[in-house]
Coordinates of C-alpha atoms and ligand atoms in Angstrom, one line a residue:
X1 CA 48.6 154.7 66.8
X2 CA 48.6 154.0 70.8
X3 CA 50.5 156.8 72.7
X4 CA 54.0 155.1 73.7
X5 CA 54.7 155.9 77.2
X6 CA 57.9 157.4 77.5
X7 CA 59.6 156.6 80.5
X8 CA 62.5 158.1 82.2
X9 CA 65.4 156.7 84.0
X10 CA 66.7 158.0 87.1
X11 CA 70.1 157.0 87.7
X12 CA 70.7 155.8 91.0
X13 CA 74.6 155.4 92.0
X14 CA 75.1 151.8 93.5
X15 CA 77.8 152.8 95.5
X16 CA 76.1 156.3 96.6
X17 CA 74.4 155.1 99.7
X18 CA 77.6 154.0 101.3
X19 CA 78.0 157.9 101.6
X20 CA 75.1 158.4 104.0
X21 CA 75.5 157.4 107.9
X22 CA 73.1 154.6 109.2
X23 CA 70.1 156.2 110.8
X24 CA 69.1 153.0 112.7
X25 CA 67.5 154.3 116.1
X26 CA 69.0 153.1 119.3
X27 CA 67.5 150.0 120.4
X28 CA 67.2 148.8 116.8
X29 CA 64.1 150.2 115.3
X30 CA 64.3 151.8 111.9
X31 CA 62.8 155.2 111.6
X32 CA 59.6 155.0 109.2
X33 CA 60.8 157.8 106.8
X34 CA 64.6 158.6 106.7
X35 CA 65.5 161.4 104.6
X36 CA 66.6 159.9 101.2
X37 CA 69.7 162.6 101.0
X38 CA 69.8 163.7 97.6
X39 CA 68.8 167.4 98.3
X40 CA 71.4 170.2 97.7
X41 CA 72.2 172.7 100.3
X42 CA 69.4 175.2 100.6
X43 CA 70.0 178.2 98.6
X44 CA 72.9 176.6 96.3
X45 CA 73.6 178.1 93.2
X46 CA 73.9 175.3 90.7
X47 CA 75.7 175.7 87.6
X48 CA 74.4 174.3 84.3
X49 CA 76.2 173.6 81.1
X50 CA 74.5 172.5 77.9
X51 CA 76.7 170.2 75.5
X52 CA 75.1 170.5 72.3
X53 CA 71.7 171.1 71.6
X54 CA 70.0 173.6 69.5
X55 CA 69.1 177.1 70.7
X56 CA 65.4 176.2 70.9
X57 CA 66.3 173.1 73.0
X58 CA 68.4 174.9 75.1
X59 CA 65.7 177.6 75.9
X60 CA 63.3 175.2 76.5
X61 CA 65.2 173.3 79.0
X62 CA 66.2 176.7 80.6
X63 CA 62.6 177.8 80.8
X64 CA 61.4 174.3 82.4
X65 CA 64.3 174.4 84.8
X66 CA 63.3 177.6 86.2
X67 CA 59.7 176.4 86.9
X68 CA 61.3 174.8 89.8
X69 CA 63.3 178.0 90.8
X70 CA 60.1 179.9 91.2
X71 CA 59.4 178.3 94.2
X72 CA 62.5 176.6 95.5
X73 CA 65.3 178.5 97.2
X74 CA 67.8 177.5 94.6
X75 CA 69.4 179.2 91.6
X76 CA 70.5 177.7 88.1
X77 CA 73.2 179.6 86.4
X78 CA 73.4 178.8 82.5
X79 CA 77.0 178.9 81.6
X80 CA 79.6 177.0 80.2
X81 CA 81.8 176.0 83.4
X82 CA 83.5 173.0 82.7
X83 CA 83.0 171.8 86.4
X84 CA 79.0 172.7 86.3
X85 CA 77.2 170.5 89.0
X86 CA 74.4 169.8 86.1
X87 CA 75.9 169.1 82.6
X88 CA 73.1 168.4 79.9
X89 CA 73.2 166.6 76.6
X90 CA 70.6 166.3 73.9
X91 CA 71.1 163.0 72.6
X92 CA 67.8 161.8 70.7
X93 CA 69.2 157.9 70.9
X94 CA 69.5 157.9 74.8
X95 CA 66.0 159.1 75.9
X96 CA 65.7 161.1 78.9
X97 CA 67.4 160.6 82.4
X98 CA 69.0 162.5 85.2
X99 CA 71.2 161.5 88.1
X100 CA 69.3 162.4 91.4
X101 CA 70.5 165.7 93.4
X102 CA 73.6 165.2 94.8
X103 CA 74.7 162.3 92.9
X104 CA 75.6 164.7 90.1
X105 CA 78.4 165.4 92.3
X106 CA 80.0 161.8 91.7
X107 CA 80.0 161.8 88.0
X108 CA 83.1 162.5 86.1
X109 CA 83.3 166.0 84.7
X110 CA 83.7 164.8 81.3
X111 CA 80.3 162.8 81.2
X112 CA 77.0 164.6 81.3
X113 CA 74.7 164.3 84.4
X114 CA 71.3 164.8 82.1
X115 CA 70.1 163.9 78.8
X116 CA 67.4 165.3 77.1
X117 CA 66.9 163.0 74.3
X118 CA 63.0 164.4 73.9
X119 CA 61.4 167.6 75.3
X120 CA 57.8 166.6 74.9
X121 CA 55.4 168.3 77.3
X122 CA 57.3 168.9 80.8
X123 CA 60.3 166.5 80.1
X124 CA 62.9 169.3 80.9
X125 CA 61.0 170.2 84.0
X126 CA 60.8 166.3 85.0
X127 CA 64.6 165.9 84.6
X128 CA 65.2 169.1 86.2
X129 CA 63.3 167.8 89.1
X130 CA 65.5 165.0 89.5
X131 CA 68.6 167.2 89.1
X132 CA 67.2 168.8 92.6
X133 CA 66.6 165.5 94.1
X134 CA 63.4 164.7 93.3
X135 CA 62.7 161.0 92.8
X136 CA 59.6 159.2 90.5
X137 CA 56.3 159.7 92.0
X138 CA 55.1 156.6 90.4
X139 CA 57.6 154.9 92.7
X140 CA 56.2 156.9 96.0
X141 CA 55.4 153.8 98.5
X142 CA 52.7 155.6 99.3
X143 CA 50.9 155.3 95.8
X144 CA 49.5 151.8 96.2
X145 CA 50.2 151.2 92.3
X146 CA 50.0 147.6 91.8
X147 CA 51.6 146.7 88.8
X148 CA 50.6 144.3 86.1
X149 CA 54.3 143.1 86.2
X150 CA 54.3 140.8 82.9
X151 CA 52.8 143.4 80.8
X152 CA 55.2 146.4 82.0
X153 CA 58.2 143.8 81.4
X154 CA 56.6 143.1 77.8
X155 CA 56.1 146.2 76.6
X156 CA 59.6 148.0 77.9
X157 CA 61.7 145.2 76.8
X158 CA 60.4 145.9 73.2
X159 CA 61.5 149.0 71.1
X160 CA 62.0 151.9 71.7
X161 CA 63.2 151.2 75.1
X162 CA 64.6 147.7 74.5
X163 CA 65.5 147.5 78.4
X164 CA 66.4 144.2 80.3
X165 CA 64.3 143.2 83.2
X166 CA 66.5 144.5 85.6
X167 CA 66.3 148.0 83.9
X168 CA 62.4 147.9 84.0
X169 CA 62.6 146.9 87.7
X170 CA 64.8 149.7 88.8
X171 CA 62.8 152.1 86.6
X172 CA 59.4 151.3 86.9
X173 CA 58.5 148.3 89.1
X174 CA 60.5 148.5 92.1
X175 CA 59.0 151.4 94.8
X176 CA 61.2 153.0 97.0
X177 CA 61.4 151.5 100.5
X178 CA 59.3 154.1 102.8
X179 CA 62.5 154.6 104.9
X180 CA 64.4 155.7 101.8
X181 CA 62.2 158.4 100.8
X182 CA 60.9 161.5 102.5
X183 CA 57.9 163.1 101.0
X184 CA 54.2 163.3 100.8
X185 CA 51.4 161.5 100.0
X186 CA 51.1 160.0 96.4
X187 CA 50.4 163.0 93.8
X188 CA 48.5 162.1 90.7
X189 CA 49.5 165.2 89.3
X190 CA 53.0 165.5 90.0
X191 CA 55.4 166.2 86.9
X192 CA 57.3 163.5 88.6
X193 CA 54.8 161.2 87.4
X194 CA 55.2 159.6 83.9
X195 CA 52.3 158.8 82.0
X196 CA 51.7 155.0 81.9
X197 CA 48.8 153.1 80.2
X198 CA 46.0 151.5 82.2
X199 CA 47.3 147.9 80.9
X200 CA 50.4 148.3 83.0
X201 CA 48.1 148.3 86.4
X202 CA 45.9 145.7 88.0
X203 CA 43.6 148.5 88.3
X204 CA 43.3 149.0 84.9
X205 CA 43.5 152.9 85.6
X206 CA 46.7 154.6 83.9
X207 CA 47.8 158.0 84.5
X208 CA 47.9 161.1 82.6
X209 CA 51.0 163.1 81.5
X210 CA 51.5 165.7 83.5
X211 CA 52.9 168.5 81.6
X212 CA 53.2 171.5 84.5
X213 CA 54.2 171.4 88.1
X214 CA 51.4 170.3 90.3
X215 CA 50.6 172.3 93.3
X216 CA 51.8 169.9 95.3
X217 CA 55.1 169.8 93.5
X218 CA 55.4 173.8 94.2
X219 CA 54.2 173.2 97.7
X220 CA 56.8 170.5 98.7
X221 CA 59.7 172.0 96.9
X222 CA 59.3 175.3 98.8
X223 CA 58.6 173.4 102.1
X224 CA 60.8 173.1 105.3
X225 CA 61.6 169.6 103.7
X226 CA 63.2 170.9 100.7
X227 CA 64.0 174.5 99.6
X228 CA 62.4 176.8 101.7
X229 CA 63.1 180.5 100.6
X230 CA 63.0 181.8 104.3
X231 CA 66.0 179.7 105.7
X232 CA 69.3 181.2 105.7
X233 CA 71.9 180.9 103.2
X234 CA 75.5 180.4 103.5
X235 CA 76.1 184.0 103.8
X236 CA 73.7 183.8 107.2
X237 CA 75.8 180.9 108.4
X238 CA 77.0 181.1 112.2
X239 CA 80.6 180.1 112.8
X240 CA 81.4 177.4 115.0
X241 CA 85.3 176.5 116.0
X242 CA 86.7 173.2 115.9
X243 CA 87.3 172.1 119.5
X244 CA 85.5 175.0 121.3
X245 CA 85.4 174.8 125.0
X246 CA 81.6 175.2 125.1
X247 CA 79.0 173.8 123.0
X248 CA 77.1 176.2 120.8
X249 CA 73.4 176.8 122.4
X250 CA 70.6 177.1 119.5
X251 CA 67.1 176.3 118.9
X252 CA 64.7 175.6 116.2
X253 CA 62.5 178.7 117.1
X254 CA 59.7 178.0 114.6
X255 CA 58.2 175.0 112.6
X256 CA 60.2 174.4 109.4
X257 CA 63.2 176.7 110.6
X258 CA 66.6 175.6 109.4
X259 CA 70.0 176.7 111.2
X260 CA 73.2 176.8 109.2
X261 CA 76.8 176.8 110.6
X262 CA 80.2 177.0 108.8
X263 CA 83.5 175.6 110.4
X264 CA 87.0 175.7 109.2
X265 CA 89.2 172.8 109.2
X266 CA 93.0 173.5 109.6
X267 CA 94.3 170.2 110.6
X268 CA 92.7 167.3 108.5
X269 CA 91.9 164.3 110.5
X270 CA 88.7 162.4 111.9
X271 CA 85.9 165.0 113.1
X272 CA 82.6 164.5 115.1
X273 CA 79.9 166.9 114.8
X274 CA 76.9 166.2 117.0
X275 CA 73.9 167.9 118.6
X276 CA 72.3 167.4 122.1
X277 CA 69.4 168.3 123.8
X278 CA 65.9 167.3 123.8
X279 CA 64.8 167.9 120.3
X280 CA 64.9 165.7 117.1
X281 CA 67.5 167.0 115.0
X282 CA 68.5 166.0 111.5
X283 CA 71.9 167.4 110.4
X284 CA 73.6 167.4 107.0
X285 CA 77.4 168.2 106.4
X286 CA 78.6 169.8 103.2
X287 CA 82.2 170.4 102.3
X288 CA 85.0 171.1 101.5
X289 CA 84.8 174.3 100.2
X290 CA 81.4 173.7 98.9
X291 CA 77.8 174.2 99.6
X292 CA 76.6 171.8 97.3
X293 CA 78.8 168.9 97.9
X294 CA 77.4 166.5 100.6
X295 CA 79.6 164.5 102.6
X296 CA 77.0 162.9 105.2
X297 CA 73.6 163.2 106.6
X298 CA 72.2 162.0 110.0
X299 CA 69.2 161.6 111.9
X300 CA 69.7 159.6 115.0
X301 CA 73.1 158.3 115.6
X302 CA 73.7 160.9 118.6
X303 CA 72.5 160.8 122.1
X304 CA 69.1 159.7 122.3
X305 CA 67.2 161.4 119.1
X306 CA 70.2 163.7 118.3
X307 CA 72.4 163.7 115.2
X308 CA 76.0 162.8 114.8
X309 CA 78.3 162.7 111.8
X310 CA 81.5 161.3 112.2
X311 CA 83.8 162.2 109.1
X312 CA 87.4 162.5 108.2
X313 CA 88.0 165.9 106.7
X314 CA 90.9 167.4 104.8
X315 CA 91.4 171.1 105.4
X316 CA 88.9 173.5 104.3
X317 CA 85.5 175.1 105.0
X318 CA 82.4 173.0 105.9
X319 CA 78.9 173.7 106.1
X320 CA 76.2 172.1 109.0
X321 CA 72.6 172.2 108.0
X322 CA 70.4 171.7 111.3
X323 CA 66.7 170.9 110.8
X324 CA 63.9 169.3 113.0
X325 CA 63.0 165.8 112.2
X326 CA 59.4 167.0 112.0
X327 CA 58.2 169.6 109.8
X328 CA 56.0 171.0 112.6
X329 CA 59.0 170.3 115.3
X330 CA 60.4 173.1 117.3
X331 CA 62.9 173.1 120.4
X332 CA 66.5 173.5 121.9
X333 CA 69.6 171.9 121.1
X334 CA 73.3 172.6 121.3
X335 CA 76.1 171.9 118.8
X336 CA 79.7 170.8 118.6
X337 CA 82.5 170.1 116.2
X338 CA 85.7 168.3 117.6
X339 CA 88.6 166.9 116.0
X340 CA 89.2 163.4 117.4
Ligands
LIG1 ZN1 62.1 160.6 85.7

């Protein structure tokens, strides 16, 4: 019998994009690449709660989740915390799927964020890849896959998937726009690529099922664009004072460096956090009192190529992560938080 493709669904929240700020460059040209904004704060500990599943299923999921943390600056803590960031069910009638990265924060706590309905090969590693913010490699706009759409629609609309044309488009056919992803060139060995048969593509050449992390997966997840181990963690965050009289001077001193700031809001209200200076800065805001809950991300809303985030903040502790837009970029900048 022919091998049936088991295609994973990554669940993208339709309203999610609204949480992120526009990154349209002044002058009207949209940037070629915009961070997709699903990554957790670097150095995060993500709690994982298994809901059901046998000891063997749980052990396999745990083992494969940790393939990532060997390279990524993230930790998984497996416990039964009711508010765990990642909540995994093992419902064999519901396929394999996961929400992406920080989207997990938007899921009601009484619902799972991942289902491992099957655990063939590297399925759990693939789903945990989604949970830490990775999208499907077959949807990489750099992939150049030309789908044989009629055949894909025909195969996936029947059993075992029984998907609607809309689901098939979302899960397989639609490529992310180049400006929605950050990433490398197409990687045919990525664990984030699913097996599909040659009949699904015009070239007639399908993919093989990848059951382990590829070299590019390992390099990318450990890179400055994702979760570098050399970056500061929350304990090393530099304190910023809201409405300080002077801007704080800093620099991305070497390629891939990441700066981390912490500030405390005592009086709720609208706040503006911005950078100034000659560098092309990308900024993410996390909180309140959470290193995993992303509030906003920005590239170019500030002066020139600087970042600016405007957000209504309630009292609590917030973290600001600053990187250079280019992974090879270095340069000076200043940063300030104001209540406006
Ligand atoms: Zn998937």
